[in-house]
Amino acid sequence: MMLNSIMYSKWAQYMFIGVSAPGKPKLTSCRSPEKETFTCWWEPGEDGGLPTTYALYYHLENSETVYECPDYKTAGNNSCFFNKNDTSLWVNYNITVVATNALGKNISEPVEVDVAYIVQPNTPENVTAVVVDEDQGPFVRVSWEKPRTADTRSGWITLLYQLRVKQQKDKEWEEYNAGMQKYYNVFSLHPDTEFMVQVRCKPDHGFWSEWTQTTYIKMPDYIPRQRSLWIIITIFSVFIVLILTWTLNVKRNSVKLCLLPPVPGPKIKGFDKQLLKSGKTEEVFNSLVIQGFPPTIDYDDLLVEYLEVYDNEEQELVLDGKDLSEDCIKSKSPSDCDSGRGSCDSRTLLLEKCMVGRKGSGSDQHQYSQHGETSWASTESSECQGLEPGSPESSDGRVKTWPVVFSSPQPHHHYQAETVKPVYHSVPEILNHSSPHIMPTNYHHLHHQDIPQQEGRHGKPACRHSQSYNHFNLDGLNTPAPGVSPSRSLEYVEVQRVNPENMLLLRPLSDPNREPEGSDYAGEDYSKVKEVTSNNILLLRRDTSHHCVDDYSQASQCTTQQPPHPCKPVIYQSNSGMPQEGMRVMGNGYVDSTVLMPSY
Amino acid sequence: FGLSLPAVAVLLVALLCLDPHGRVGSAPICAHGPSGCHIPSLADLFDRVIQHSARMHSLSNDLHSEFEQYFLPSKNHIGKIYRKCHTSNILTPNGKDNAQKLAREELTEVILKLLMAWRDPLFQLHQSMAHQQDFNSFSSNKALEMGDMAHELRKGVEKVAEKMRVLGMLGNSVTGLSAAEAMLPLSDSGEAMSDYELLYCFRRDSNKVQNYLKILKCRIVPEHDC
């Protein structure tokens, strides 16, 4: 009873304090450094508040004999050291730890251990790192010794070594396997830096040892002297330079051509450099001259070809040679209509016709080139105005100069003073045929008749003059076509002669009655202008049918109108229905074809 | 025709030199003595044998680990009841001192006994692993290779022993060689051992063999590795 109460009281006492049996210990690891001894460590559990003792017990496999740990001290606290005598290889140890305190004990989980497989050697010893200087550059030779306890000599244990290197600042180590040798050469380390080296080892079947203490080694500052490489590079480059020089020398001509391309010489046709060098520039440049360029036109020749046709509505005198289209009927000064002079004057003819009949269109007169103006003279009845009194013919008050239909680009000459031939370029062609003879009477006749009747007509009478020109072969040397039908064919005329008054006397080439006559009977000598074709050819009609040609037709636009009325060769009845532009038809239906000369 | 003149000439010479009556036979490589070819030294033999044993042991280690990992989840070996290995009858030194105390002949004998004892069980192991669906072909191949290696190793060790005997290193008391006999992998109870037990036992024994060979080598031909 008393014992029970004592025990109960004790228990109660412990209960109040809060103690208990120890917790379960746990074997953490067992290790053998040299495969001859081994040590086991355990972890104590809660001690329960009371002093606890631990004991390690083991038994070998297939044996029930339990042994206790022979040595608790050598390996420190909570350890058990098995010495050589107690260590058996290739035998399983069944080890347990028992924790005991006043209140109880606790047994750890058993652990099976085979010593042969728990070998973890000690760290290698005497790690040394030395900088070795060689031609290729310095490197570090790390050497060490085996852990003292490991017996590799007898072959009992085989160790494999490993080392690692890094700089102070690096994060990662660089590891090298050294195998079973106890040294290692580390290459490719940066110069002038300090390195850390560590070594560890492992048995062929076992655990790695701990790393050794860090060994510091400083790499010297060196310049990689790769002498042989530089020598090779130098020789190679010298070789290449020599080859290049030799190649350039061989090909120097092509190189020169490439670098300094030749300046192209002048490439002018006909240009002779030798001549130039000789200094005879005249000859040099003469060879360059192209004969016949620019083409020179004898403008005088062109003058004759100009025709000016007055438009009876318009009063403009187009002296421009190009304006064939303009209506311009030049009328002659009526003052001299009777005399027969001047009116057929080649110089005055057209001009008179142009100027006469112009109603106050003196302003237009200046359109004539100089020629025209000079040749106009105003007559009382003449509408041609502005003729220059300076002309010899104009002394009569008549305009004797051709109207400047020939408003050629060249300044007009005073035709008065000149013969017909040189004045009108086209005329000479006609003149070549025969001596011209102009019947002035018709002109006068016509002229006179024209003027009063055609007050409104300006310059129209000038067209009448054209009858003196049966046909102006403006192109030049057209051969007359004899026997041309009067209605539609071209009839060529020839100038019979030029009278002293510079009047052309024309007659049709096909006229059998070719004779110079001063008869003013225009019947045989004159032909009517039927029309003016587009190429400024006057189509003349034989005066057989007594058909009047159109009255008025412009130089280039002379429209063909029917000759409505029978034409008397003398009297122009005019107005009877022919009021239009174009050629001024004389009374008998003849057209002053002078105005039909095309202008250039 | 692509053949050049020298090639044609060579062919002609070869044809001419052919002996129509010649027989093709085999001759030993080193028939004419040491001048004929290179005879491996004892150290070379030992190196080859040790490498072989290392390879064998690694194979057994792998197989055992696989077995333990996939088929026996318990890692603390709790509940494992090991039957005795069938080779436990063979007295083997279990420590360095014991191993060093053994004479080289005895040591050689132990090695040979061990290797001999495992000839048939390894064959059985491969057979049973190949037949079972649990093992993949890779493991069964390893078992097969392991068996072959054990066989090769035994042959090699025999050659080494022969060499040593020739060299006079071994005494005449090599009774172990003749007494090596195949043993059936039977436990005490007579039951066949399981594959795992076989693997477990063989892993241990291969480690023994390797260790013994190393000791033998460093005792007989102590060179740079020792």
Coordinates of C-alpha atoms in Angstrom, one line a residue, chain A residues 90 137 139 194 217 226 255 271 274 351 356 367 406 418 437 446 452 456 487 530 558 573 583:
Chain A
W90 CA 29.8 -7.4 -46.1
G137 CA 51.7 30.5 -70.8
F139 CA 49.1 27.4 -65.6
E194 CA 43.3 35.2 -57.5
I217 CA 46.6 30.9 -55.8
Q226 CA 52.3 33.6 -78.8
V255 CA 46.4 49.2 -113.2
F271 CA 38.1 67.3 -136.9
Q274 CA 47.0 67.2 -136.4
L351 CA 0.4 96.8 -154.7
V356 CA -6.7 100.7 -153.9
Q367 CA 1.5 95.7 -143.3
F406 CA 5.5 89.6 -151.5
E418 CA 14.0 97.4 -160.9
H437 CA 4.6 91.6 -172.5
L446 CA -10.0 97.0 -165.4
P452 CA -15.7 102.9 -159.0
G456 CA -16.3 98.6 -150.9
S487 CA -12.6 74.3 -166.8
K530 CA -11.0 79.5 -163.0
C558 CA -10.2 81.5 -153.9
Q573 CA -20.1 93.9 -165.3
M583 CA -9.8 87.2 -156.7

